[in-house]
Amino acid sequence: MSRTGAAWLRKQLARTFGAQVYNQIVTVTIQLALVPVLLHYWGLEKYGVWLLLSAVPAYLVFADFGFTLSAKNDLTASTAAGDRTRAACIYQSTFALLNAVVAIVIVALLVVVSPANWKHVFSVGEISGDVARQVLLLLSGNVLSNQYLLLFAAGLRASGRPAEEVAWNASSRLAEGMATLVAATQSNDLPTAALAIFLCRTVVVVFVWARLRSIAPWLRLGFRQVKLSEIRRLAAPSFAFVAQSFAQIVLIQGPVILLGSLANPQSIVTFSTCRTLVRLGTTGANLINATIIPEYTRLFSTEKTLLWTTFKWHLLTTAAMVVSYVVVLFSFGEQILEFWTKGVVQAGYPWFFLMILAAAAEMTWTSMAIPVLAINRHIVLSYAYLSISFICLAAIAVTLRTFGLNAVGMSLLCAHTAMLAVITIDGKKHFWREIVR
C-alpha cells in the first residue's frame, strides 16, 4: 500500500469520525431538549401518550428484513471494485423490494390501524381514538420513508462518501427534532407534530436522492436491472442483520421486563440507571466501529494489504478504550453514580462490577466483529448472538429470585464472554485468516 493511499485512508477515517461525533451530538442534544419542552407544553399525560404512540411504529424498522443493511455493504464492495453494473443491480433490486414491502405495510396499516379503536387498545387518556390513529399513521409513514433514506444514503457510502452518509442521517434527525419542538410550542395538537416529522423526513429523502444523482448518476432508480437472484443472495445476510438487532433488544429490554415481573420497581430503577452508566463505554466503541466499517468494506474489495494494519490499529484503539473504561469505573463508578443520582441510586456489589466487565466484553467482541459485518459474513455470528441472548434471559429468569441483580450481572457477563469466543472462531474462519496470510 502506497503512502498516498494510507494518507487518503486516514483522511477518510478522520472525516467519518467527525461525522459520527456530529451524529452523537445531535442524538444527545435532541434527546435532552425534547423532554423538558414537550413536558412543559404538552403536560405529563399527553407527552406520555406521544411516547407510547411513537414506540409502536419503531417496530417497522424490521419491515425490509435487513435488506438495506446488507445491500449497503455489497454496494460499497461492488463500487470499490469498479463493478458499477452489479452495484446498479443491487441498488435497483433493493429499491424494488422496498417498494413491495412498503406497499404491503401501507395496506396492512390501513386495514389494521384505521378501523381500530385505539382508546381500547392503549391507555391514551383524554386523547381521542381518531387523534391516536392519525399519529400512528403519520409516524408509521415516517419510518417507512426512512427506509428510502437508508438506501440513498447507502449509495453515498458506496460512492466513497461515508461521512456524508452519516451527516445526512444525523441532519434528518436534527430536522425532525426541531420540527417537533416548533410544533409543540405552536400547537397542542399531536397530529401536527407527527405531520411535521413526516414532512421533514420526506424533504430530506428527496434532497439525499438529488445529491446521490448528482455524484453517482449511474445509480438510477428503476426496475430494468432488478434481479430476483440478487434479492435471494442478499436474503441470508439480511435476515442475519434482523436476528442481530432482535438479540440486542432482548438483552437490553429483557432484563427490565423480568425485573418488573419477578422483582420490584426499585430494582428496575437501580438496574436501568447503573446500566446507563456502564454502557457509556459501548457508546465510545460504537463511535469508532461506525467510523471504520465502511473502510473495511472498501479495502476488502480493493487493497487487502492494508486490512491487517487497519484491523490491528482498530483493536489497539478498542483495547486502550476498554482498559481505561474499566479502570475509571472500578475506581470512581460508585462516586459518579452517587453524584449523578444525588445518592438515590446506590451501586450494589458484586453485580455492579459484573456489569462493568460485561460491558467491557461487549465492547471487545463488537469491535472484533466489525470486519465480518462489513463484508456480510456475519450469519453464524448473528444467529449465535440471538441464541445466546435467549439463553441469557432464561438464566436470569431462573436465578433472579435467588441471587437478585447479581444474577443479571453474571448472566450478561457470561453472554458477552460467550460472544467473544464465537467471534474469535468465526472471525478466524471468515476474515482474519485471509488478511494475515
Short mmCIF file of C-alpha atoms in Angstrom, two decimals:
data_model
loop_
_atom_site.label_atom_id
_atom_site.label_comp_id
_atom_site.label_asym_id
_atom_site.label_seq_id
_atom_site.Cartn_x
_atom_site.Cartn_y
_atom_site.Cartn_z
CA MET A 1 0.00 0.00 0.00
CA SER A 2 1.44 3.40 -1.01
CA ARG A 3 1.88 6.30 1.36
CA THR A 4 -0.64 8.22 -0.70
CA GLY A 5 -3.23 5.50 -0.22
CA ALA A 6 -2.58 5.30 3.52
CA ALA A 7 -2.85 9.09 3.82
CA TRP A 8 -6.15 9.00 1.92
CA LEU A 9 -7.46 6.32 4.28
CA ARG A 10 -6.53 8.38 7.34
CA LYS A 11 -8.28 11.39 5.83
CA GLN A 12 -11.42 9.33 5.15
CA LEU A 13 -11.43 7.97 8.70
CA ALA A 14 -11.00 11.46 10.13
CA ARG A 15 -13.95 12.77 8.11
CA THR A 16 -16.19 9.85 9.04
CA PHE A 17 -15.19 10.12 12.70
CA GLY A 18 -16.09 13.81 12.65
CA ALA A 19 -19.46 12.96 11.12
CA GLN A 20 -20.03 10.32 13.80
CA VAL A 21 -19.22 12.86 16.52
CA TYR A 22 -21.76 15.22 14.92
CA ASN A 23 -24.24 12.33 14.88
CA GLN A 24 -23.76 11.67 18.60
CA ILE A 25 -24.06 15.37 19.45
CA VAL A 26 -27.32 15.61 17.51
CA THR A 27 -28.72 12.49 19.16
CA VAL A 28 -27.88 13.56 22.70
CA THR A 29 -28.94 17.19 22.17
CA ILE A 30 -32.33 16.28 20.73
CA GLN A 31 -32.97 13.73 23.49
CA LEU A 32 -32.11 16.24 26.20
CA ALA A 33 -34.00 19.14 24.61
CA LEU A 34 -37.25 17.34 23.78
CA VAL A 35 -38.07 16.11 27.27
CA PRO A 36 -38.40 19.44 29.14
CA VAL A 37 -40.02 21.26 26.21
CA LEU A 38 -42.64 18.61 25.48
CA LEU A 39 -43.39 18.18 29.18
CA HIS A 40 -43.87 21.93 29.54
CA TYR A 41 -46.12 22.45 26.51
CA TRP A 42 -47.98 19.14 26.41
CA GLY A 43 -48.05 18.09 30.03
CA LEU A 44 -47.20 14.73 31.55
CA GLU A 45 -50.20 12.78 30.24
CA LYS A 46 -50.07 13.97 26.63
CA TYR A 47 -46.30 13.53 26.50
CA GLY A 48 -46.71 10.00 27.83
CA VAL A 49 -49.25 9.24 25.10
CA TRP A 50 -46.83 10.63 22.50
CA LEU A 51 -44.05 8.36 23.75
CA LEU A 52 -46.41 5.38 23.65
CA LEU A 53 -47.64 6.07 20.13
CA SER A 54 -44.09 6.82 18.93
CA ALA A 55 -42.86 3.44 20.17
CA VAL A 56 -45.31 1.39 18.10
CA PRO A 57 -44.11 2.37 14.57
CA ALA A 58 -40.50 1.79 15.63
CA TYR A 59 -41.01 -1.93 15.03
CA LEU A 60 -41.44 -1.18 11.31
CA VAL A 61 -37.65 -0.77 11.07
CA PHE A 62 -37.68 -4.56 10.61
CA ALA A 63 -40.06 -4.21 7.64
CA ASP A 64 -37.39 -4.64 4.94
CA PHE A 65 -35.89 -7.63 6.78
CA GLY A 66 -32.45 -6.02 6.86
CA PHE A 67 -32.07 -5.86 3.08
CA THR A 68 -30.99 -2.21 3.16
CA LEU A 69 -28.17 -3.02 5.59
CA SER A 70 -26.82 -5.94 3.62
CA ALA A 71 -27.22 -4.06 0.33
CA LYS A 72 -25.15 -1.20 1.77
CA ASN A 73 -22.12 -3.45 2.19
CA ASP A 74 -22.45 -5.07 -1.23
CA LEU A 75 -22.99 -1.70 -2.91
CA THR A 76 -19.79 -0.38 -1.38
CA ALA A 77 -17.81 -3.51 -2.26
CA SER A 78 -19.03 -3.58 -5.87
CA THR A 79 -18.37 0.11 -6.43
CA ALA A 80 -14.92 -0.07 -4.87
CA ALA A 81 -14.09 -2.98 -7.18
CA GLY A 82 -15.22 -0.94 -10.19
CA ASP A 83 -18.24 -3.14 -10.94
CA ARG A 84 -20.89 -0.46 -11.42
CA THR A 85 -23.20 -2.82 -13.31
CA ARG A 86 -23.54 -5.11 -10.32
CA ALA A 87 -23.84 -2.13 -7.96
CA ALA A 88 -26.72 -0.73 -10.03
CA CYS A 89 -28.35 -4.17 -10.00
CA ILE A 90 -28.12 -4.33 -6.18
CA TYR A 91 -29.44 -0.77 -5.91
CA GLN A 92 -32.47 -1.30 -8.14
CA SER A 93 -33.22 -4.74 -6.71
CA THR A 94 -33.27 -3.33 -3.19
CA PHE A 95 -35.41 -0.41 -4.37
CA ALA A 96 -37.91 -2.81 -5.93
CA LEU A 97 -38.03 -4.88 -2.75
CA LEU A 98 -38.58 -1.74 -0.67
CA ASN A 99 -41.48 -0.69 -2.87
CA ALA A 100 -43.11 -4.07 -2.48
CA VAL A 101 -42.63 -4.12 1.29
CA VAL A 102 -43.84 -0.53 1.73
CA ALA A 103 -46.96 -1.25 -0.33
CA ILE A 104 -47.76 -4.31 1.80
CA VAL A 105 -47.16 -2.41 5.04
CA ILE A 106 -49.35 0.51 3.92
CA VAL A 107 -52.22 -1.84 3.12
CA ALA A 108 -51.74 -3.58 6.48
CA LEU A 109 -51.73 -0.22 8.29
CA LEU A 110 -54.93 0.87 6.57
CA VAL A 111 -56.59 -2.45 7.36
CA VAL A 112 -55.39 -2.78 10.96
CA VAL A 113 -54.73 0.76 12.23
CA SER A 114 -57.53 2.74 10.60
CA PRO A 115 -60.56 0.81 11.91
CA ALA A 116 -59.15 0.10 15.38
CA ASN A 117 -60.41 1.98 18.44
CA TRP A 118 -57.12 2.95 19.98
CA LYS A 119 -58.70 4.13 23.20
CA HIS A 120 -59.48 0.47 23.86
CA VAL A 121 -56.07 -0.78 22.71
CA PHE A 122 -53.90 1.68 24.67
CA SER A 123 -54.38 3.91 27.64
CA VAL A 124 -54.37 7.26 25.84
CA GLY A 125 -56.17 9.34 28.47
CA GLU A 126 -58.12 12.26 27.02
CA ILE A 127 -56.67 11.74 23.52
CA SER A 128 -59.37 10.60 21.11
CA GLY A 129 -59.13 7.43 19.08
CA ASP A 130 -59.06 9.47 15.85
CA VAL A 131 -56.09 11.51 17.07
CA ALA A 132 -54.20 8.37 18.09
CA ARG A 133 -54.93 6.84 14.68
CA GLN A 134 -53.64 9.91 12.82
CA VAL A 135 -50.45 9.99 14.88
CA LEU A 136 -49.80 6.28 14.34
CA LEU A 137 -50.32 6.51 10.57
CA LEU A 138 -48.12 9.60 10.18
CA LEU A 139 -45.30 8.24 12.34
CA SER A 140 -45.52 4.89 10.53
CA GLY A 141 -45.20 6.77 7.23
CA ASN A 142 -42.13 8.49 8.63
CA VAL A 143 -40.49 5.16 9.47
CA LEU A 144 -41.26 3.78 6.01
CA SER A 145 -39.88 6.93 4.38
CA ASN A 146 -36.69 6.41 6.35
CA GLN A 147 -36.12 3.09 4.56
CA TYR A 148 -35.62 5.02 1.32
CA LEU A 149 -33.30 7.45 3.09
CA LEU A 150 -31.20 4.48 4.20
CA LEU A 151 -30.98 3.19 0.63
CA PHE A 152 -30.00 6.57 -0.86
CA ALA A 153 -27.51 7.15 1.96
CA ALA A 154 -26.05 3.71 1.21
CA GLY A 155 -25.43 4.99 -2.30
CA LEU A 156 -23.45 7.88 -0.82
CA ARG A 157 -21.28 5.44 1.12
CA ALA A 158 -20.78 3.32 -1.98
CA SER A 159 -19.69 6.46 -3.85
CA GLY A 160 -16.85 6.96 -1.37
CA ARG A 161 -18.65 9.42 0.91
CA PRO A 162 -19.33 7.55 4.19
CA ALA A 163 -19.04 10.78 6.19
CA GLU A 164 -21.79 12.33 4.08
CA GLU A 165 -23.99 9.28 4.68
CA VAL A 166 -23.69 9.75 8.44
CA ALA A 167 -24.15 13.51 8.23
CA TRP A 168 -27.38 13.27 6.24
CA ASN A 169 -28.87 10.72 8.64
CA ALA A 170 -27.95 12.90 11.62
CA SER A 171 -29.28 16.04 9.94
CA SER A 172 -32.54 14.25 9.27
CA ARG A 173 -32.96 13.53 12.99
CA LEU A 174 -31.97 17.10 13.82
CA ALA A 175 -34.60 18.49 11.43
CA GLU A 176 -37.25 16.20 12.90
CA GLY A 177 -36.31 17.18 16.44
CA MET A 178 -36.51 20.87 15.61
CA ALA A 179 -39.83 20.36 13.83
CA THR A 180 -41.19 18.58 16.90
CA LEU A 181 -40.06 21.42 19.17
CA VAL A 182 -41.63 24.07 16.92
CA ALA A 183 -44.86 22.09 16.57
CA ALA A 184 -45.09 21.62 20.34
CA THR A 185 -44.57 25.32 21.06
CA GLN A 186 -47.03 26.46 18.39
CA SER A 187 -49.71 23.79 18.70
CA ASN A 188 -51.12 21.46 21.33
CA ASP A 189 -52.08 19.02 18.59
CA LEU A 190 -50.18 15.72 18.41
CA PRO A 191 -51.02 15.03 14.74
CA THR A 192 -49.47 18.38 13.82
CA ALA A 193 -46.18 17.30 15.36
CA ALA A 194 -46.39 13.91 13.64
CA LEU A 195 -47.11 15.59 10.29
CA ALA A 196 -44.15 17.96 10.75
CA ILE A 197 -41.85 14.99 11.41
CA PHE A 198 -43.13 13.11 8.36
CA LEU A 199 -42.72 16.13 6.07
CA CYS A 200 -39.18 16.78 7.37
CA ARG A 201 -38.15 13.20 6.69
CA THR A 202 -39.69 13.28 3.21
CA VAL A 203 -37.90 16.51 2.29
CA VAL A 204 -34.55 15.10 3.47
CA VAL A 205 -35.16 11.91 1.45
CA VAL A 206 -35.68 14.00 -1.70
CA PHE A 207 -32.54 16.05 -1.02
CA VAL A 208 -30.40 12.94 -0.46
CA TRP A 209 -31.78 11.35 -3.63
CA ALA A 210 -30.94 14.52 -5.59
CA ARG A 211 -27.47 14.62 -4.04
CA LEU A 212 -26.82 10.99 -4.96
CA ARG A 213 -27.99 11.59 -8.54
CA SER A 214 -25.50 14.45 -8.85
CA ILE A 215 -22.46 12.47 -7.70
CA ALA A 216 -23.39 8.96 -8.89
CA PRO A 217 -25.73 9.31 -11.89
CA TRP A 218 -25.23 5.65 -12.73
CA LEU A 219 -27.20 4.74 -9.59
CA ARG A 220 -30.60 5.35 -11.14
CA LEU A 221 -33.96 4.44 -9.68
CA GLY A 222 -35.86 1.98 -11.81
CA PHE A 223 -36.55 -1.68 -12.41
CA ARG A 224 -34.65 -2.55 -15.58
CA GLN A 225 -31.72 -4.10 -13.70
CA VAL A 226 -33.73 -5.83 -10.98
CA LYS A 227 -32.74 -9.45 -10.45
CA LEU A 228 -34.59 -11.89 -8.24
CA SER A 229 -31.36 -13.86 -7.86
CA GLU A 230 -29.70 -10.78 -6.32
CA ILE A 231 -32.52 -10.43 -3.80
CA ARG A 232 -32.24 -14.12 -2.92
CA ARG A 233 -28.47 -13.79 -2.50
CA LEU A 234 -28.91 -10.88 -0.09
CA ALA A 235 -31.60 -12.70 1.89
CA ALA A 236 -29.28 -14.68 4.20
CA PRO A 237 -27.17 -11.75 5.46
CA SER A 238 -30.29 -9.58 5.63
CA PHE A 239 -32.17 -11.95 7.92
CA ALA A 240 -29.00 -12.27 9.97
CA PHE A 241 -28.96 -8.49 10.50
CA VAL A 242 -32.54 -8.72 11.77
CA ALA A 243 -31.56 -11.54 14.14
CA GLN A 244 -28.68 -9.46 15.48
CA SER A 245 -30.90 -6.42 16.05
CA PHE A 246 -33.50 -8.56 17.81
CA ALA A 247 -30.84 -10.13 20.03
CA GLN A 248 -29.74 -6.64 21.08
CA ILE A 249 -33.32 -5.77 22.01
CA VAL A 250 -33.65 -8.99 24.01
CA LEU A 251 -30.52 -8.25 26.06
CA ILE A 252 -31.44 -4.61 26.64
CA GLN A 253 -35.17 -4.84 27.31
CA GLY A 254 -35.43 -8.43 28.54
CA PRO A 255 -33.83 -7.93 31.97
CA VAL A 256 -36.04 -4.88 32.60
CA ILE A 257 -39.18 -6.88 31.82
CA LEU A 258 -38.05 -9.74 34.06
CA LEU A 259 -37.23 -7.35 36.90
CA GLY A 260 -40.69 -5.87 36.53
CA SER A 261 -42.26 -9.31 36.74
CA LEU A 262 -40.08 -11.03 39.36
CA ALA A 263 -38.58 -8.20 41.43
CA ASN A 264 -39.72 -4.68 42.31
CA PRO A 265 -39.72 -1.18 40.79
CA GLN A 266 -36.69 -0.16 42.87
CA SER A 267 -34.64 -2.93 41.26
CA ILE A 268 -35.67 -1.69 37.80
CA VAL A 269 -34.55 1.86 38.59
CA THR A 270 -31.27 0.65 40.09
CA PHE A 271 -30.50 -1.67 37.18
CA SER A 272 -31.51 0.78 34.43
CA THR A 273 -29.56 3.67 35.96
CA CYS A 274 -26.40 1.62 36.52
CA ARG A 275 -26.66 0.09 33.06
CA THR A 276 -26.86 3.55 31.51
CA LEU A 277 -23.63 4.46 33.29
CA VAL A 278 -21.71 1.29 32.48
CA ARG A 279 -22.78 1.35 28.81
CA LEU A 280 -21.19 4.73 28.19
CA GLY A 281 -18.11 2.81 27.14
CA THR A 282 -20.06 0.94 24.46
CA THR A 283 -21.12 4.30 23.03
CA GLY A 284 -17.46 5.21 22.53
CA ALA A 285 -16.67 1.83 20.97
CA ASN A 286 -19.67 2.11 18.65
CA LEU A 287 -18.46 5.53 17.55
CA ILE A 288 -15.16 4.04 16.41
CA ASN A 289 -16.82 0.97 14.88
CA ALA A 290 -19.27 3.03 12.84
CA THR A 291 -16.39 5.17 11.60
CA ILE A 292 -14.25 2.31 10.36
CA ILE A 293 -16.77 -0.19 8.96
CA PRO A 294 -17.10 1.49 5.51
CA GLU A 295 -13.33 1.32 5.07
CA TYR A 296 -13.24 -2.40 5.87
CA THR A 297 -15.79 -2.98 3.11
CA ARG A 298 -13.85 -0.89 0.60
CA LEU A 299 -10.41 -2.29 1.46
CA PHE A 300 -11.59 -5.89 1.31
CA SER A 301 -12.60 -5.32 -2.31
CA THR A 302 -9.61 -3.24 -3.38
CA GLU A 303 -6.50 -3.25 -1.17
CA LYS A 304 -6.37 -6.20 1.21
CA THR A 305 -2.75 -5.43 2.02
CA LEU A 306 -3.95 -2.62 4.29
CA LEU A 307 -6.62 -4.67 6.06
CA TRP A 308 -4.34 -6.19 8.68
CA THR A 309 -2.85 -2.80 9.61
CA THR A 310 -6.32 -1.28 9.85
CA PHE A 311 -7.60 -4.18 11.96
CA LYS A 312 -4.56 -4.04 14.26
CA TRP A 313 -4.96 -0.32 14.98
CA HIS A 314 -8.70 -0.78 15.39
CA LEU A 315 -8.17 -3.43 18.07
CA LEU A 316 -5.41 -1.47 19.79
CA THR A 317 -7.64 1.60 20.00
CA THR A 318 -10.51 -0.51 21.35
CA ALA A 319 -8.21 -2.23 23.88
CA ALA A 320 -6.98 1.14 25.18
CA MET A 321 -10.56 2.34 25.49
CA VAL A 322 -11.70 -0.83 27.29
CA VAL A 323 -8.83 -0.72 29.81
CA SER A 324 -9.40 2.98 30.51
CA TYR A 325 -13.12 2.41 30.86
CA VAL A 326 -12.72 -0.46 33.34
CA VAL A 327 -10.13 1.39 35.43
CA VAL A 328 -12.25 4.55 35.65
CA LEU A 329 -15.49 2.79 36.56
CA PHE A 330 -13.85 0.38 39.00
CA SER A 331 -12.18 3.34 40.71
CA PHE A 332 -14.84 6.05 40.51
CA GLY A 333 -18.06 4.40 39.32
CA GLU A 334 -19.71 4.47 42.73
CA GLN A 335 -18.87 8.15 43.24
CA ILE A 336 -20.08 9.04 39.76
CA LEU A 337 -23.35 7.22 40.36
CA GLU A 338 -23.88 8.90 43.73
CA PHE A 339 -23.19 12.36 42.29
CA TRP A 340 -25.34 11.75 39.21
CA THR A 341 -28.39 10.48 41.12
CA LYS A 342 -27.79 12.59 44.26
CA GLY A 343 -27.48 9.40 46.28
CA VAL A 344 -30.85 7.99 45.23
CA VAL A 345 -29.30 5.01 43.39
CA GLN A 346 -26.54 3.01 45.06
CA ALA A 347 -24.22 0.57 43.31
CA GLY A 348 -24.50 -2.96 44.63
CA TYR A 349 -21.68 -5.47 44.75
CA PRO A 350 -20.57 -7.65 43.09
CA TRP A 351 -23.24 -7.13 40.44
CA PHE A 352 -22.09 -3.59 39.58
CA PHE A 353 -18.57 -4.84 38.84
CA LEU A 354 -20.06 -7.71 36.82
CA MET A 355 -21.99 -5.19 34.71
CA ILE A 356 -18.79 -3.24 34.06
CA LEU A 357 -17.00 -6.39 32.93
CA ALA A 358 -19.99 -7.40 30.78
CA ALA A 359 -19.91 -4.01 29.02
CA ALA A 360 -16.13 -4.35 28.52
CA ALA A 361 -16.63 -7.78 26.93
CA GLU A 362 -19.36 -6.36 24.70
CA MET A 363 -17.11 -3.51 23.58
CA THR A 364 -14.39 -6.02 22.70
CA TRP A 365 -16.42 -8.56 20.75
CA THR A 366 -18.48 -5.99 18.82
CA SER A 367 -15.25 -4.31 17.68
CA MET A 368 -13.79 -7.65 16.62
CA ALA A 369 -17.00 -8.37 14.68
CA ILE A 370 -16.94 -5.21 12.57
CA PRO A 371 -14.77 -6.63 9.74
CA VAL A 372 -17.08 -9.65 9.46
CA LEU A 373 -20.18 -7.42 9.41
CA ALA A 374 -18.58 -5.18 6.79
CA ILE A 375 -18.42 -7.99 4.23
CA ASN A 376 -21.78 -9.66 5.01
CA ARG A 377 -20.22 -12.79 6.54
CA HIS A 378 -22.00 -12.48 9.87
CA ILE A 379 -24.67 -15.17 9.54
CA VAL A 380 -23.22 -17.57 12.14
CA LEU A 381 -22.32 -14.68 14.42
CA SER A 382 -25.82 -13.15 14.33
CA TYR A 383 -27.75 -16.34 14.99
CA ALA A 384 -25.30 -17.31 17.73
CA TYR A 385 -25.94 -13.91 19.32
CA LEU A 386 -29.69 -14.44 19.13
CA SER A 387 -29.42 -17.90 20.71
CA ILE A 388 -27.11 -16.68 23.46
CA SER A 389 -29.42 -13.74 24.22
CA PHE A 390 -32.36 -16.10 24.83
CA ILE A 391 -30.19 -18.40 26.98
CA CYS A 392 -29.07 -15.37 28.98
CA LEU A 393 -32.66 -14.25 29.51
CA ALA A 394 -33.67 -17.76 30.62
CA ALA A 395 -30.76 -17.85 33.08
CA ILE A 396 -31.86 -14.53 34.57
CA ALA A 397 -35.44 -15.76 34.91
CA VAL A 398 -34.34 -18.93 36.74
CA THR A 399 -31.84 -17.32 39.10
CA LEU A 400 -33.27 -13.83 39.68
CA ARG A 401 -35.31 -14.60 42.80
CA THR A 402 -32.35 -16.33 44.44
CA PHE A 403 -29.45 -14.05 43.50
CA GLY A 404 -31.19 -10.76 42.64
CA LEU A 405 -29.25 -8.31 40.49
CA ASN A 406 -26.13 -10.49 40.80
CA ALA A 407 -27.94 -12.95 38.53
CA VAL A 408 -28.43 -10.24 35.91
CA GLY A 409 -24.80 -9.12 36.01
CA MET A 410 -23.39 -12.65 35.85
CA SER A 411 -25.74 -13.71 33.04
CA LEU A 412 -24.85 -10.69 30.90
CA LEU A 413 -21.13 -11.23 31.53
CA CYS A 414 -21.41 -14.89 30.51
CA ALA A 415 -23.38 -13.93 27.38
CA HIS A 416 -20.84 -11.40 26.12
CA THR A 417 -17.90 -13.64 27.07
CA ALA A 418 -19.51 -16.39 25.01
CA MET A 419 -19.76 -13.97 22.09
CA LEU A 420 -16.02 -13.30 22.43
CA ALA A 421 -15.44 -17.00 21.85
CA VAL A 422 -17.87 -17.06 18.91
CA ILE A 423 -16.29 -14.12 17.09
CA THR A 424 -12.77 -15.47 17.72
CA ILE A 425 -13.67 -18.73 15.97
CA ASP A 426 -15.96 -17.31 13.30
CA GLY A 427 -13.75 -14.29 12.57
CA LYS A 428 -10.73 -16.54 12.05
CA LYS A 429 -12.73 -18.56 9.54
CA HIS A 430 -14.19 -15.64 7.57
CA PHE A 431 -11.75 -12.77 7.86
CA TRP A 432 -8.54 -12.93 9.92
CA ARG A 433 -7.01 -15.96 8.23
CA GLU A 434 -7.47 -14.27 4.85
CA ILE A 435 -5.87 -10.93 5.76
CA VAL A 436 -2.79 -12.21 7.58
CA ARG A 437 -1.75 -14.95 5.18
#
